[in-house]
mmCIF file with all atom_site columns, C-alpha atoms and ligand atoms in Angstrom:
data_model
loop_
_atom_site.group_PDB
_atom_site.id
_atom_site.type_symbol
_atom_site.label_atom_id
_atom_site.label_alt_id
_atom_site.label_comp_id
_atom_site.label_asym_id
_atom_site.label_entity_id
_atom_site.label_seq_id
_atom_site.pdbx_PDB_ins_code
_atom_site.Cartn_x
_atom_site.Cartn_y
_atom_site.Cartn_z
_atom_site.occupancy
_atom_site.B_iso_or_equiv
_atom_site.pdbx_formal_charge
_atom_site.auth_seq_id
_atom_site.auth_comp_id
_atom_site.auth_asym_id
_atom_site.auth_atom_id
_atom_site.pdbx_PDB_model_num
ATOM   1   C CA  . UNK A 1 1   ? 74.442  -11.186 50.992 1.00 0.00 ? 1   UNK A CA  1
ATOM   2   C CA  . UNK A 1 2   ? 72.801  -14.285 52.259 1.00 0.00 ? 2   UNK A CA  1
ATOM   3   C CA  . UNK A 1 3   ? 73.999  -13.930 56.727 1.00 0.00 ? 3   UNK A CA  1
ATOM   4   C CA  . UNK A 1 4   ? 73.356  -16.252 59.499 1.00 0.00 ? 4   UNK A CA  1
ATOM   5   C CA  . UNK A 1 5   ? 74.119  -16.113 63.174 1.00 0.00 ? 5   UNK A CA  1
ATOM   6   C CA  . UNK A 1 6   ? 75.864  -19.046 64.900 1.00 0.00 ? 6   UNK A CA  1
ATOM   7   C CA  . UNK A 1 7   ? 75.220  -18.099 69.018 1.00 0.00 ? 7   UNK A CA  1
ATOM   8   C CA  . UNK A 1 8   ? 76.322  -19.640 72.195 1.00 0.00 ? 8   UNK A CA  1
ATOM   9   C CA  . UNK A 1 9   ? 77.857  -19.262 75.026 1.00 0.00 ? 9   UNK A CA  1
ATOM   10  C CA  . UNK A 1 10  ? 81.405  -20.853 73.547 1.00 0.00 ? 10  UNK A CA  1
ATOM   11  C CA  . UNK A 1 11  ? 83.018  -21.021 77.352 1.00 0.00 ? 11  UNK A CA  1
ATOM   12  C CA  . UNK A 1 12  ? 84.415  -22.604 75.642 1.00 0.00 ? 12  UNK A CA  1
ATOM   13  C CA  . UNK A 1 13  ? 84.521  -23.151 72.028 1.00 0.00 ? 13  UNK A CA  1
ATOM   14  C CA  . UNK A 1 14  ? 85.449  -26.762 71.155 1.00 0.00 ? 14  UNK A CA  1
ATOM   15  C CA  . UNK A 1 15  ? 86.013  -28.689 68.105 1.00 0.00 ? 15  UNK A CA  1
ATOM   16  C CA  . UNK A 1 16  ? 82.010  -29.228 67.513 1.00 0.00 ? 16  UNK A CA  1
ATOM   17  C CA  . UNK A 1 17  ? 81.426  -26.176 67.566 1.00 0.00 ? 17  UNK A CA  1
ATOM   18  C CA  . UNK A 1 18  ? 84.297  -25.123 65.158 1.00 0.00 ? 18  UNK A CA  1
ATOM   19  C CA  . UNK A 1 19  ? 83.014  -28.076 62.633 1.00 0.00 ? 19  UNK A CA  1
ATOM   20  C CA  . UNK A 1 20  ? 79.400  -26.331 62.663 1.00 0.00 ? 20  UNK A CA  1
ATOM   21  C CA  . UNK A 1 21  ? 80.677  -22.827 62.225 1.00 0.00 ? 21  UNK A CA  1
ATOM   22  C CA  . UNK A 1 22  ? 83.100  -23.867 58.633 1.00 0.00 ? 22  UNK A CA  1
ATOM   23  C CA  . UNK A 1 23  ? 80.007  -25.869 57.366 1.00 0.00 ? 23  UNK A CA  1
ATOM   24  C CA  . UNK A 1 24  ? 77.919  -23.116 58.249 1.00 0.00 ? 24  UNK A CA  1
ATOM   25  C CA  . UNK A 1 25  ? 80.263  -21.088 56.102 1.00 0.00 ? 25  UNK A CA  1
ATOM   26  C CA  . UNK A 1 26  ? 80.101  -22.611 53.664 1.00 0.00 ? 26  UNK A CA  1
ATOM   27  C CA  . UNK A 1 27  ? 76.315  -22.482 53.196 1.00 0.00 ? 27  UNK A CA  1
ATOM   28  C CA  . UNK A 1 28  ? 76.164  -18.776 53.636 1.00 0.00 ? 28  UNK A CA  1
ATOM   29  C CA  . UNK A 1 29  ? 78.442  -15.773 52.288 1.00 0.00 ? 29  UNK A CA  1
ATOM   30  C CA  . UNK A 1 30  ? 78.527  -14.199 56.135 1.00 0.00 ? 30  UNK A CA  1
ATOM   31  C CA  . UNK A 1 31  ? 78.588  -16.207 59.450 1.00 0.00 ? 31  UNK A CA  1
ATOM   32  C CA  . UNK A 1 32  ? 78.532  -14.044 62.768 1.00 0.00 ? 32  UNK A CA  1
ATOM   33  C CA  . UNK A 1 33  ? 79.366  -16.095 65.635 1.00 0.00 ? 33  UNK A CA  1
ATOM   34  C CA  . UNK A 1 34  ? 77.628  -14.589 68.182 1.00 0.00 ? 34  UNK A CA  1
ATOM   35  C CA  . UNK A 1 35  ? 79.319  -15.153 72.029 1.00 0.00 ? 35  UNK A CA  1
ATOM   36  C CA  . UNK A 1 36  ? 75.876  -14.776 74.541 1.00 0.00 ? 36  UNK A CA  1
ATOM   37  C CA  . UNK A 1 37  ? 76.400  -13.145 78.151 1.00 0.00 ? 37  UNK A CA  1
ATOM   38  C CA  . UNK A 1 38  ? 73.205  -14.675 80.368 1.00 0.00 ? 38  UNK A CA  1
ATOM   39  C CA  . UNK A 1 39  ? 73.381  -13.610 83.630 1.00 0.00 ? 39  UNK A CA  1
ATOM   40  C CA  . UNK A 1 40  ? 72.117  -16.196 85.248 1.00 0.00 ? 40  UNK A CA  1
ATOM   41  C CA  . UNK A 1 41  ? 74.612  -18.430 84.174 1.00 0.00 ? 41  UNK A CA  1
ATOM   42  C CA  . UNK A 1 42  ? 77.838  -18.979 85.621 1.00 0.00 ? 42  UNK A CA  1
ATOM   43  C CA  . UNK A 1 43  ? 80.488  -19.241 82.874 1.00 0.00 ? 43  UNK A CA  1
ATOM   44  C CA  . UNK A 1 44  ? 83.998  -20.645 83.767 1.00 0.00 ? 44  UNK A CA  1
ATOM   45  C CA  . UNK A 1 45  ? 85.387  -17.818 81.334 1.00 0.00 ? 45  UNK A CA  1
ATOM   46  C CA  . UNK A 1 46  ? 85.020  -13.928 80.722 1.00 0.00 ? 46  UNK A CA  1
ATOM   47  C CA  . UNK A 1 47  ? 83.234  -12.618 77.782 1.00 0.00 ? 47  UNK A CA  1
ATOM   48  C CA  . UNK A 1 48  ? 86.468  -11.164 76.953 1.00 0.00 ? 48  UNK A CA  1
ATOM   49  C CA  . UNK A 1 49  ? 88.562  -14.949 77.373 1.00 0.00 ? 49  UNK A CA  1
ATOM   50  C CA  . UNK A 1 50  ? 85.387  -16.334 75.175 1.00 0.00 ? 50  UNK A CA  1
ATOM   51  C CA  . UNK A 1 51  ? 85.489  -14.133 72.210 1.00 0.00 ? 51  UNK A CA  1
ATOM   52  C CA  . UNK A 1 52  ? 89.408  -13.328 72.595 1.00 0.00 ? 52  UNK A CA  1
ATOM   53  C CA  . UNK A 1 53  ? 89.492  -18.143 72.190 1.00 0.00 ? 53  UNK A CA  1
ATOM   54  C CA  . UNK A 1 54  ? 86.840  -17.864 69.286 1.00 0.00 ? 54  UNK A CA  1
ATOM   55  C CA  . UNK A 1 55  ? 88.405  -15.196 67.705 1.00 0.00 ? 55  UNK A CA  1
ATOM   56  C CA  . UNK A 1 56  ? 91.942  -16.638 67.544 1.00 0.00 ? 56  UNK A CA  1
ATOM   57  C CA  . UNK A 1 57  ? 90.849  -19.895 66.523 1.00 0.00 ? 57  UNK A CA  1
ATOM   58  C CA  . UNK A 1 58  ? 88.687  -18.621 63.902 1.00 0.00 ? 58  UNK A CA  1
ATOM   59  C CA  . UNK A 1 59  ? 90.927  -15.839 62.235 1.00 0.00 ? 59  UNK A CA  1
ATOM   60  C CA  . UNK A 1 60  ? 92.070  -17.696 59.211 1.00 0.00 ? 60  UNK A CA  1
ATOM   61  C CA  . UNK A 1 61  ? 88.757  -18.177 57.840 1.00 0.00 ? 61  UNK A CA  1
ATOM   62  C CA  . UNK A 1 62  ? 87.301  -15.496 55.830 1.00 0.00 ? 62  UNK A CA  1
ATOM   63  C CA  . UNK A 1 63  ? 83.567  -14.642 55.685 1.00 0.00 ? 63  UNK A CA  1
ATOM   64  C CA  . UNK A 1 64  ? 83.479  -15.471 59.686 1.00 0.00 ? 64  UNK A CA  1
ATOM   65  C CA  . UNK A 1 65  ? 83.147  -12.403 62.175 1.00 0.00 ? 65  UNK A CA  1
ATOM   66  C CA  . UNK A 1 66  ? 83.282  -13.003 65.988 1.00 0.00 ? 66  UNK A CA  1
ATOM   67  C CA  . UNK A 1 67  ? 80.731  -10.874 67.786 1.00 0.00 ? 67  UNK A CA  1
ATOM   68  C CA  . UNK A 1 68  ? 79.561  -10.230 71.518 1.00 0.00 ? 68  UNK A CA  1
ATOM   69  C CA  . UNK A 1 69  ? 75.396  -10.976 70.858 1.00 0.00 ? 69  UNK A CA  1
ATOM   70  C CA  . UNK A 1 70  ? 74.658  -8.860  74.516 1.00 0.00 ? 70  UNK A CA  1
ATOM   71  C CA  . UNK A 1 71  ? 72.147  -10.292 76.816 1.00 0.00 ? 71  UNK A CA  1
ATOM   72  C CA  . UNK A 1 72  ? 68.845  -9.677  74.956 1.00 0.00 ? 72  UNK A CA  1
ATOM   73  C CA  . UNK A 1 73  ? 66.798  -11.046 72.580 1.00 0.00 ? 73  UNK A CA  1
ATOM   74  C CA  . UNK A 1 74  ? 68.951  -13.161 69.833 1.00 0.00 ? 74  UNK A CA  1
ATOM   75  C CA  . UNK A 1 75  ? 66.028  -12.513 67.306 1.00 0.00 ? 75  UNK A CA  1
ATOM   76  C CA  . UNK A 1 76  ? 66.545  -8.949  67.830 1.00 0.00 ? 76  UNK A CA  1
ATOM   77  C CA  . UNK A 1 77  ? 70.735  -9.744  67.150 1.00 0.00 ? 77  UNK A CA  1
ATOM   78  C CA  . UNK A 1 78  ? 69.737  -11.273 63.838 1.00 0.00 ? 78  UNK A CA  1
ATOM   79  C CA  . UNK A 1 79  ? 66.834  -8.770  62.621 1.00 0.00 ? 79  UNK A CA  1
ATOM   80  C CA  . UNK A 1 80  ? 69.841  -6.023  63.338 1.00 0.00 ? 80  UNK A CA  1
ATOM   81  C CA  . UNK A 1 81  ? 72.648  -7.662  61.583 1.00 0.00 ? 81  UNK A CA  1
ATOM   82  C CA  . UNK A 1 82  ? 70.418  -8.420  59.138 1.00 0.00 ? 82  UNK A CA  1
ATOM   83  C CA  . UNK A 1 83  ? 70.487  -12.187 59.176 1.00 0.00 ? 83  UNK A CA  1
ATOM   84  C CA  . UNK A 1 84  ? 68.466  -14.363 57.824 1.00 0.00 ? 84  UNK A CA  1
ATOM   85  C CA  . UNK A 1 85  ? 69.011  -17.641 59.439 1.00 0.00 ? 85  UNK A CA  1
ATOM   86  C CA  . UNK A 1 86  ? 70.386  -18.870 63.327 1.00 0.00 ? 86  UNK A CA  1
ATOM   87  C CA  . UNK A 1 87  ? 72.767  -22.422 62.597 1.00 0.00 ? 87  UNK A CA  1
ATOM   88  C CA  . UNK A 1 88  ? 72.802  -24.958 65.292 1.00 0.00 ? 88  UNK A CA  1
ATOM   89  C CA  . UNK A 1 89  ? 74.340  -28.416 65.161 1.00 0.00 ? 89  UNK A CA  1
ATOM   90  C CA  . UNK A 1 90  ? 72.153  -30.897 66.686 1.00 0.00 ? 90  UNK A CA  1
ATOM   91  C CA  . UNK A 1 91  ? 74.250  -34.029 68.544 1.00 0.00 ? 91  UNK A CA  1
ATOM   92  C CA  . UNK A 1 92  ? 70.716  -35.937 69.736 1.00 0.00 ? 92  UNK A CA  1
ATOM   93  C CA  . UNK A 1 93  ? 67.179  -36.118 69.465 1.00 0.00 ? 93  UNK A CA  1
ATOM   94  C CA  . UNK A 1 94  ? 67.181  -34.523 73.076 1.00 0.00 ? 94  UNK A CA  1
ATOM   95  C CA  . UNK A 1 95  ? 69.059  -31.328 71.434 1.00 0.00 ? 95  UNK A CA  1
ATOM   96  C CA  . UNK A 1 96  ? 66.385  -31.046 68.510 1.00 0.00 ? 96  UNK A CA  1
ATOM   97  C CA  . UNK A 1 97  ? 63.661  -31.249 71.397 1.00 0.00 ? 97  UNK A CA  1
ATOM   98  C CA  . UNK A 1 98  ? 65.465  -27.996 73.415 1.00 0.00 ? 98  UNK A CA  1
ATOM   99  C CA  . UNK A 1 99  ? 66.305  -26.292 69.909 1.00 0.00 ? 99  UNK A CA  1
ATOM   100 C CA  . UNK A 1 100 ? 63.354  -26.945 68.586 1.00 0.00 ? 100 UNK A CA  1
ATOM   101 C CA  . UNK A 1 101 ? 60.560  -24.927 70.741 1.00 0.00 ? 101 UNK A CA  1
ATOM   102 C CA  . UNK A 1 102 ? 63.660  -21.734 70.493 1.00 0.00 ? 102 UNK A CA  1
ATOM   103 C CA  . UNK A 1 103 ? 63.543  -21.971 66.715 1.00 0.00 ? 103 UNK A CA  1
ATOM   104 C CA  . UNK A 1 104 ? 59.648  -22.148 66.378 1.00 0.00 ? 104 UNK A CA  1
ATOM   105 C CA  . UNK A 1 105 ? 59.734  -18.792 69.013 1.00 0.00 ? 105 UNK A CA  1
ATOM   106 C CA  . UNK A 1 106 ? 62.563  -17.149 66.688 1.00 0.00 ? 106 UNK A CA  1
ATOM   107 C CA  . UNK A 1 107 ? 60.949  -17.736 63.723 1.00 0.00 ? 107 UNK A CA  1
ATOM   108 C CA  . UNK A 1 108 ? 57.347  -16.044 65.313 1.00 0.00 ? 108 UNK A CA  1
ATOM   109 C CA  . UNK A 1 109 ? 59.325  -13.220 66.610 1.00 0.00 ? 109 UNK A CA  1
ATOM   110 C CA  . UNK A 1 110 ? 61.557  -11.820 63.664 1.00 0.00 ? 110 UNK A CA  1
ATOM   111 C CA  . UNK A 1 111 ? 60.914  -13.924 61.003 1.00 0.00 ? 111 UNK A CA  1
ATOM   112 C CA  . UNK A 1 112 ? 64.447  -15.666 61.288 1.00 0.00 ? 112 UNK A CA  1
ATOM   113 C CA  . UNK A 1 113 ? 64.506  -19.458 60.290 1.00 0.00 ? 113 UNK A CA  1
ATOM   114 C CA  . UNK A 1 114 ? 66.836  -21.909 62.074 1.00 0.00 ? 114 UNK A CA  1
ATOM   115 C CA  . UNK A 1 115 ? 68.923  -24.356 59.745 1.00 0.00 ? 115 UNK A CA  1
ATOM   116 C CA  . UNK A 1 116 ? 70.075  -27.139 61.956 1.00 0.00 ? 116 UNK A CA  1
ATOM   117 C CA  . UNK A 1 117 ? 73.421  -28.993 60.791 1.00 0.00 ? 117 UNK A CA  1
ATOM   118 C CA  . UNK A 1 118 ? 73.801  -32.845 61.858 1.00 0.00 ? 118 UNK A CA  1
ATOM   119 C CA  . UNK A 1 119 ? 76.819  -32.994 64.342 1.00 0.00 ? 119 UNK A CA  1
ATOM   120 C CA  . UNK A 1 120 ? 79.876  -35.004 63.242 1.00 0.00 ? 120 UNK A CA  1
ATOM   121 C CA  . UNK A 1 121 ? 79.778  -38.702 64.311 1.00 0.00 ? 121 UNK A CA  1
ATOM   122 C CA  . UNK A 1 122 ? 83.241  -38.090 66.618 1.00 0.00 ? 122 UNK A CA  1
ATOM   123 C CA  . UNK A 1 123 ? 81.962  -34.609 67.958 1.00 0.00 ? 123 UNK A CA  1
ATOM   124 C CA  . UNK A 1 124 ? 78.550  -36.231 68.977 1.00 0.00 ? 124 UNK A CA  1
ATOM   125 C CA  . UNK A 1 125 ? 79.783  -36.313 72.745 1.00 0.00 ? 125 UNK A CA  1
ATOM   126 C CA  . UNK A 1 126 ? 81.797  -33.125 72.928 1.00 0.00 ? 126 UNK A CA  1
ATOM   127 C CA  . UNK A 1 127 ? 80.074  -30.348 75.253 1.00 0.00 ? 127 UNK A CA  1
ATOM   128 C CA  . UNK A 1 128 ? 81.660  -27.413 77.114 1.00 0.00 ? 128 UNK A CA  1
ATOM   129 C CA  . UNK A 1 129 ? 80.808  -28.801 80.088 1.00 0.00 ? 129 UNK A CA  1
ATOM   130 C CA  . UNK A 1 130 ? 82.416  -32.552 79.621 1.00 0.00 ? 130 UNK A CA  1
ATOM   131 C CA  . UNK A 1 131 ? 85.568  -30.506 77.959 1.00 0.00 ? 131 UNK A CA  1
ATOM   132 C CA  . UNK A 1 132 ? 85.933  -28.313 81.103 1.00 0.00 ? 132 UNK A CA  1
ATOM   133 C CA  . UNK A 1 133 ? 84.972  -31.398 84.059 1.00 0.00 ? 133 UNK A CA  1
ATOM   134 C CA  . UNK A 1 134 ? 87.631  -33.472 82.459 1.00 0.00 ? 134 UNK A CA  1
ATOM   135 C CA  . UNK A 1 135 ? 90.330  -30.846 81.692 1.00 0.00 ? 135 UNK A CA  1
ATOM   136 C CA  . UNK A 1 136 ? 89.521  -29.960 85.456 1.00 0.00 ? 136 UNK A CA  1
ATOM   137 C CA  . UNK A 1 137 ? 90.294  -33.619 86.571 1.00 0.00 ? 137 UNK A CA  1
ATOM   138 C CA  . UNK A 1 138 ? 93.358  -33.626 85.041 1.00 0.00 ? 138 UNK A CA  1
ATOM   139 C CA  . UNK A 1 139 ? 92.161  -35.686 81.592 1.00 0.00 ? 139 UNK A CA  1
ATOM   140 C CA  . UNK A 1 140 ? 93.575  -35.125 78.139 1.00 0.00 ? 140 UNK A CA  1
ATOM   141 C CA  . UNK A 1 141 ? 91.567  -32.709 76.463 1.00 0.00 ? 141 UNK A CA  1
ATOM   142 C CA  . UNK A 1 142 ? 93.573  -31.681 73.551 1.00 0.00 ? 142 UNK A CA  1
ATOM   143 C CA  . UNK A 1 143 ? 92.035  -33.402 70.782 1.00 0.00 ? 143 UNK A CA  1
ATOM   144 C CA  . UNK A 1 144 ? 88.555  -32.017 71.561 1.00 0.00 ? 144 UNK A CA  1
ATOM   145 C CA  . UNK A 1 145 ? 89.817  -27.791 71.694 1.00 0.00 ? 145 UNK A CA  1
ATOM   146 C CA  . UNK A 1 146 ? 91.829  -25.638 69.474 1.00 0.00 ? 146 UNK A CA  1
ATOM   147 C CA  . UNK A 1 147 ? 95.369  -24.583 70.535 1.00 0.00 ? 147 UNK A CA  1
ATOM   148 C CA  . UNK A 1 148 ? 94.380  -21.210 72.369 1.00 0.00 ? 148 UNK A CA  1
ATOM   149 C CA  . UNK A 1 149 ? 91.737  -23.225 74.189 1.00 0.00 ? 149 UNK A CA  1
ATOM   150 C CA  . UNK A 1 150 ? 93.677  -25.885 75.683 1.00 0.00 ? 150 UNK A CA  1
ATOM   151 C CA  . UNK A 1 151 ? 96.611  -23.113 76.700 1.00 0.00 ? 151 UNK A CA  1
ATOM   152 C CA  . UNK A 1 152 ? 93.587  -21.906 78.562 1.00 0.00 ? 152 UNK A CA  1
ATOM   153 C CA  . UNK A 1 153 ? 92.381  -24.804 80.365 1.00 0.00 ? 153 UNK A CA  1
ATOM   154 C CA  . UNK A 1 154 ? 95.862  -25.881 81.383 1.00 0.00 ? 154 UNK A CA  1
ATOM   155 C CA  . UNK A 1 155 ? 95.895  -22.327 82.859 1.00 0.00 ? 155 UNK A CA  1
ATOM   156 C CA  . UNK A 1 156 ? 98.933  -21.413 80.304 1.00 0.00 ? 156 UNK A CA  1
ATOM   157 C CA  . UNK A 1 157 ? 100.576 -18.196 79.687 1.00 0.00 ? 157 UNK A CA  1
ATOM   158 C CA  . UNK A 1 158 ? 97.818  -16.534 78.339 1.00 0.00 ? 158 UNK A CA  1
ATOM   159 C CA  . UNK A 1 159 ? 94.812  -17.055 80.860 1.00 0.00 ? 159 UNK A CA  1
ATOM   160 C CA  . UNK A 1 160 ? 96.350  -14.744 83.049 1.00 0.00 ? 160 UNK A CA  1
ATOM   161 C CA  . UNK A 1 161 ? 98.089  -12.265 81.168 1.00 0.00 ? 161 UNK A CA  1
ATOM   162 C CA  . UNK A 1 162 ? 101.032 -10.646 83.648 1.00 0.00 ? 162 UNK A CA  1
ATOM   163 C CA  . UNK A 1 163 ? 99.964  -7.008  83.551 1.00 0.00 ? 163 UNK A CA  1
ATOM   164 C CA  . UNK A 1 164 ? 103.323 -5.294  82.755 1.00 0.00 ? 164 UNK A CA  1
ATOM   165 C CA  . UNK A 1 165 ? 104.179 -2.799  84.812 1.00 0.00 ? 165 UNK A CA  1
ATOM   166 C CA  . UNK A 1 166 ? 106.608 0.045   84.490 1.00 0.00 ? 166 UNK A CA  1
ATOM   167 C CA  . UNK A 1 167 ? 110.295 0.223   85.499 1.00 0.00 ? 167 UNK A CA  1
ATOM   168 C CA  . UNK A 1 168 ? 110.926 2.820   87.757 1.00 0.00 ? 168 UNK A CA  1
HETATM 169 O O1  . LIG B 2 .   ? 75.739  -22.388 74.094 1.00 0.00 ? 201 LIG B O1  1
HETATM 170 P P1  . LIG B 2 .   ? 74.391  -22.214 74.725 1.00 0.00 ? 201 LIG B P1  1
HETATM 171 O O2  . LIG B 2 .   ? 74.515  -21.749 76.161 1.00 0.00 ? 201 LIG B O2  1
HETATM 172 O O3  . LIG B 2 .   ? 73.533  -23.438 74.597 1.00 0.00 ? 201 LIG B O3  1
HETATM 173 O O4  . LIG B 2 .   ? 73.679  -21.029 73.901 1.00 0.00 ? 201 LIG B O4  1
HETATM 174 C C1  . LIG B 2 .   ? 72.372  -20.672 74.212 1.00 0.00 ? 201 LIG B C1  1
HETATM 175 C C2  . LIG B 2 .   ? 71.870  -19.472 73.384 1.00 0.00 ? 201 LIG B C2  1
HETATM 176 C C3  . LIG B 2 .   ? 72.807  -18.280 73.540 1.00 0.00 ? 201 LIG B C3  1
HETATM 177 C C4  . LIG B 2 .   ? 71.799  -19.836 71.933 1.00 0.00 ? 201 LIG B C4  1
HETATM 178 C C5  . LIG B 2 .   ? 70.484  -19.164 73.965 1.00 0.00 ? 201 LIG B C5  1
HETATM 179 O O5  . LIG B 2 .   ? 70.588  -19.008 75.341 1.00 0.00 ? 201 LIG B O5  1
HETATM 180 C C6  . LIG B 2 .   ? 69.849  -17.929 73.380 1.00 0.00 ? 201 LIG B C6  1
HETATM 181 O O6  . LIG B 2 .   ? 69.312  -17.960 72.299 1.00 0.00 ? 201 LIG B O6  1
HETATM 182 N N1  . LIG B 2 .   ? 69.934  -16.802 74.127 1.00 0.00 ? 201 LIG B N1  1
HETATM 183 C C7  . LIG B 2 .   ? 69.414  -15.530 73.702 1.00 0.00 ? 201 LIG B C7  1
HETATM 184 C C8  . LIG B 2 .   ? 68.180  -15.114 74.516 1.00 0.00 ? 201 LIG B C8  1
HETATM 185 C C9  . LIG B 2 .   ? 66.921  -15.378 73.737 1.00 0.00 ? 201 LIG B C9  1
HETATM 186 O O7  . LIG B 2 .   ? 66.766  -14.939 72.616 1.00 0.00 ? 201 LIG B O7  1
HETATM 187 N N2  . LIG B 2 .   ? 66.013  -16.149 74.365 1.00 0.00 ? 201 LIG B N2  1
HETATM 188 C C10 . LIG B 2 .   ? 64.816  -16.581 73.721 1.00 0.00 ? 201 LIG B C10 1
HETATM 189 C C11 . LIG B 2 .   ? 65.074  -17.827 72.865 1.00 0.00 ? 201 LIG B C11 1
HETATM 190 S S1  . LIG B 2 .   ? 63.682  -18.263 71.912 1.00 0.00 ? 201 LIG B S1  1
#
């Protein structure tokens, strides 16, 4: 069973990210995508609204498991789920220079080689953080996110579940 890990922090998970995760599937029989929780970072959703997005848009792919990856070491993630490789898509040169240094450290630490993916030409630009500025602003964001992600960045019916409460 030839497993990688695909992490980040998916808040959210965009089209880019999707594209890397099915190619990365179909390299490998397993793909964990694993959703990271850093603490000194502020995300704009919950752990639980980041897997709950990744998992919906992801459920009708096989061979693709959506995982929290915790707050520690993501060598240690992949040496326990017995993975062999991390994917990453790379959109610049300036991404291989930050990915690069990580996958060098990974590779010391656990033994875990990175396999980086070339982005697709019209997902070069996408990041979380343009997706969420311009869905903030009031911009069109729908051909960048899956369904369940734009719901949630229009603030639709299922950001904020209404907690049912009973009739007395
Ligand atoms: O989507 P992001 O925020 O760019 O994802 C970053 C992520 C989760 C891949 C990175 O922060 C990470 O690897 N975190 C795990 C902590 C860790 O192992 N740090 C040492 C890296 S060599």
């Amino acid at each position: 069973m030839r497993r990688a890990v695909c992490p980040g922090s998916f808040d959210p998970i965009h089209n880019g990210h999707l594209e890397v995760i099915a190619r990365a599937s179909g390299l490998f029989d397993e793909v964990i995508v694993a959703v990271s929780t850093n603490y000194a970072k502020k995300y704009r959703f919950t752990l639980a609204e980041r897997l709950d997005m990744a998992r919906t848009t992801l459920s009708a792919l096989s061979g693709i498991i959506v995982e929290p990856m915790g707050d520690g070491l993501l060598s240690d993630f992949c040496h326990e789920r017995g993975a062999s490789a991390i994917v990453k898509g790379l959109r610049s040169s300036s991404d291989f220079d930050y990915e690069l240094p990580m996958a060098t450290m990974n590779r010391q630490l656990s033994g875990v080689e990175t396999v980086f993916l070339p982005g697709e030409s019209r997902y070069l630009h996408l990041s979380s953080t343009l997706i969420k500025e311009v869905a903030n602003l009031g911009g069109d964001v729908n051909d960048y996110v899956p369904r369940a992600v734009f719901r949630r960045l229009r603030g639709g019916p299922d950001t904020h579940p209404t907690p049912v409460v009973p009739r007395k």
